[in-house]
Amino acid sequence: MNEKIAVIYQSHYGATRRYAERIAAELGADIIERKKASAAMLAGYDCVIYGGGLYAGGILGVSLVAKNPVENLVVFTVGLADPKTTDYTAIIDKSFPEGSNKPLCVFHLRGGIDYKELSFIHKGMMGMVKKAAEKKPEAERTSEDRLFLETYGKAIDFMDRDSIAPLVSYVNGIINGATR
């Protein structure tokens, strides 16, 4: 089969872009930055993979694929939290409300942060998260809270190139007709 695949992404600081590039290379897919993508462009693909960073409880730029018909939509998110211990239900529900185009599957990948590179607004947001975590009694802090406080202000990279393997396998299943 000669299925046409697109990996569309929106990234603020580069982690989502790096994952998107790796996914596109593994699948032989076209890679398109979100700001260069259009609804009309989506129709030309048999499978669309959308990647966006997690910001303020939503997926960056996801409205392109949520509001427009996309065949075989697969989504990946990139954030700081450990995907193994984080519940993303509220984020997915907010990003794909009733009546929107729903993804076949959503994968969650871990990115990184360099506080020196953050925008003024993002620095402020992270400062508020820090204050909220510090206000919690030690016994009520989650492992994510403790890790956040321990790494606050530092450059940290949680990216794992191998973490894309389940997504690549899933999309290969779509292409080969095993997953739909």
PDB file of C-alpha atoms in Angstrom, residues 78-164:
ATOM      1  CA  VAL A  78       4.173  16.375  24.794  1.00  0.00           C
ATOM      2  CA  GLY A  79       4.409  17.573  28.372  1.00  0.00           C
ATOM      3  CA  LEU A  80       6.494  17.492  31.514  1.00  0.00           C
ATOM      4  CA  ALA A  81       4.367  15.078  33.535  1.00  0.00           C
ATOM      5  CA  ASP A  82       5.100  11.367  33.531  1.00  0.00           C
ATOM      6  CA  PRO A  83       2.577   9.766  31.130  1.00  0.00           C
ATOM      7  CA  LYS A  84       2.562   6.597  33.235  1.00  0.00           C
ATOM      8  CA  THR A  85       1.150   8.428  36.261  1.00  0.00           C
ATOM      9  CA  THR A  86      -0.918  11.217  34.694  1.00  0.00           C
ATOM     10  CA  ASP A  87      -4.622  11.186  33.837  1.00  0.00           C
ATOM     11  CA  TYR A  88      -5.142  13.090  30.582  1.00  0.00           C
ATOM     12  CA  THR A  89      -8.915  12.560  30.362  1.00  0.00           C
ATOM     13  CA  ALA A  90      -9.841  16.202  31.083  1.00  0.00           C
ATOM     14  CA  ILE A  91      -7.303  17.500  28.552  1.00  0.00           C
ATOM     15  CA  ILE A  92      -8.563  15.160  25.826  1.00  0.00           C
ATOM     16  CA  ASP A  93     -12.201  16.025  26.597  1.00  0.00           C
ATOM     17  CA  LYS A  94     -11.401  19.762  26.454  1.00  0.00           C
ATOM     18  CA  SER A  95      -9.415  19.409  23.222  1.00  0.00           C
ATOM     19  CA  PHE A  96     -11.996  17.197  21.494  1.00  0.00           C
ATOM     20  CA  PRO A  97     -15.434  18.298  22.773  1.00  0.00           C
ATOM     21  CA  GLU A  98     -18.721  16.705  21.722  1.00  0.00           C
ATOM     22  CA  GLY A  99     -19.231  17.079  17.973  1.00  0.00           C
ATOM     23  CA  SER A 100     -15.547  17.489  17.148  1.00  0.00           C
ATOM     24  CA  ASN A 101     -13.398  15.151  15.092  1.00  0.00           C
ATOM     25  CA  LYS A 102     -12.162  12.509  17.553  1.00  0.00           C
ATOM     26  CA  PRO A 103      -8.760  10.829  17.281  1.00  0.00           C
ATOM     27  CA  LEU A 104      -8.508   7.058  16.920  1.00  0.00           C
ATOM     28  CA  CYS A 105      -5.832   7.062  19.598  1.00  0.00           C
ATOM     29  CA  VAL A 106      -3.859   9.565  21.699  1.00  0.00           C
ATOM     30  CA  PHE A 107      -0.277   8.987  22.813  1.00  0.00           C
ATOM     31  CA  HIS A 108       1.436  10.981  25.551  1.00  0.00           C
ATOM     32  CA  LEU A 109       5.162  11.687  25.403  1.00  0.00           C
ATOM     33  CA  ARG A 110       7.440  13.431  27.831  1.00  0.00           C
ATOM     34  CA  GLY A 111       9.324  16.580  26.838  1.00  0.00           C
ATOM     35  CA  GLY A 112      11.641  18.903  28.674  1.00  0.00           C
ATOM     36  CA  ILE A 113      12.040  22.429  29.946  1.00  0.00           C
ATOM     37  CA  ASP A 114      14.748  25.049  30.152  1.00  0.00           C
ATOM     38  CA  TYR A 115      13.559  27.861  32.383  1.00  0.00           C
ATOM     39  CA  LYS A 116      16.026  30.289  30.778  1.00  0.00           C
ATOM     40  CA  GLU A 117      14.249  29.810  27.433  1.00  0.00           C
ATOM     41  CA  LEU A 118      10.684  30.355  28.705  1.00  0.00           C
ATOM     42  CA  SER A 119       8.626  33.339  27.617  1.00  0.00           C
ATOM     43  CA  PHE A 120       7.639  35.888  30.254  1.00  0.00           C
ATOM     44  CA  ILE A 121       4.098  34.478  30.359  1.00  0.00           C
ATOM     45  CA  HIS A 122       5.276  30.874  30.693  1.00  0.00           C
ATOM     46  CA  LYS A 123       7.729  31.852  33.445  1.00  0.00           C
ATOM     47  CA  GLY A 124       4.833  33.466  35.300  1.00  0.00           C
ATOM     48  CA  MET A 125       2.643  30.399  34.866  1.00  0.00           C
ATOM     49  CA  MET A 126       5.387  28.100  36.125  1.00  0.00           C
ATOM     50  CA  GLY A 127       5.926  30.407  39.093  1.00  0.00           C
ATOM     51  CA  MET A 128       2.243  30.038  40.010  1.00  0.00           C
ATOM     52  CA  VAL A 129       2.490  26.246  39.733  1.00  0.00           C
ATOM     53  CA  LYS A 130       5.537  26.352  42.018  1.00  0.00           C
ATOM     54  CA  LYS A 131       3.705  28.429  44.634  1.00  0.00           C
ATOM     55  CA  ALA A 132       0.733  26.053  44.543  1.00  0.00           C
ATOM     56  CA  ALA A 133       3.016  23.033  45.002  1.00  0.00           C
ATOM     57  CA  GLU A 134       4.889  24.723  47.848  1.00  0.00           C
ATOM     58  CA  LYS A 135       1.619  25.482  49.664  1.00  0.00           C
ATOM     59  CA  LYS A 136       0.665  21.816  49.792  1.00  0.00           C
ATOM     60  CA  PRO A 137       1.640  20.034  52.998  1.00  0.00           C
ATOM     61  CA  GLU A 138       4.527  17.642  52.350  1.00  0.00           C
ATOM     62  CA  ALA A 139       2.286  14.620  52.972  1.00  0.00           C
ATOM     63  CA  GLU A 140      -0.140  15.759  50.229  1.00  0.00           C
ATOM     64  CA  ARG A 141       2.480  16.419  47.546  1.00  0.00           C
ATOM     65  CA  THR A 142       2.472  14.010  44.653  1.00  0.00           C
ATOM     66  CA  SER A 143       5.647  12.615  43.132  1.00  0.00           C
ATOM     67  CA  GLU A 144       5.078  15.100  40.276  1.00  0.00           C
ATOM     68  CA  ASP A 145       4.902  17.993  42.791  1.00  0.00           C
ATOM     69  CA  ARG A 146       8.159  16.884  44.416  1.00  0.00           C
ATOM     70  CA  LEU A 147       9.905  16.462  41.059  1.00  0.00           C
ATOM     71  CA  PHE A 148       8.627  19.859  39.911  1.00  0.00           C
ATOM     72  CA  LEU A 149       9.961  21.600  43.026  1.00  0.00           C
ATOM     73  CA  GLU A 150      13.270  19.741  42.801  1.00  0.00           C
ATOM     74  CA  THR A 151      13.844  20.713  39.164  1.00  0.00           C
ATOM     75  CA  TYR A 152      12.279  24.199  39.173  1.00  0.00           C
ATOM     76  CA  GLY A 153      14.541  26.748  37.497  1.00  0.00           C
ATOM     77  CA  LYS A 154      16.786  24.139  35.896  1.00  0.00           C
ATOM     78  CA  ALA A 155      17.093  22.755  32.387  1.00  0.00           C
ATOM     79  CA  ILE A 156      15.727  19.222  32.298  1.00  0.00           C
ATOM     80  CA  ASP A 157      15.116  16.867  29.389  1.00  0.00           C
ATOM     81  CA  PHE A 158      12.798  13.876  29.762  1.00  0.00           C
ATOM     82  CA  MET A 159      12.658  13.123  26.034  1.00  0.00           C
ATOM     83  CA  ASP A 160      12.896   9.444  25.159  1.00  0.00           C
ATOM     84  CA  ARG A 161      13.274   8.702  21.460  1.00  0.00           C
ATOM     85  CA  ASP A 162      12.094   5.139  21.983  1.00  0.00           C
ATOM     86  CA  SER A 163       8.777   6.297  23.470  1.00  0.00           C
ATOM     87  CA  ILE A 164       7.404   6.854  19.954  1.00  0.00           C
TER      88      ILE A 164
END
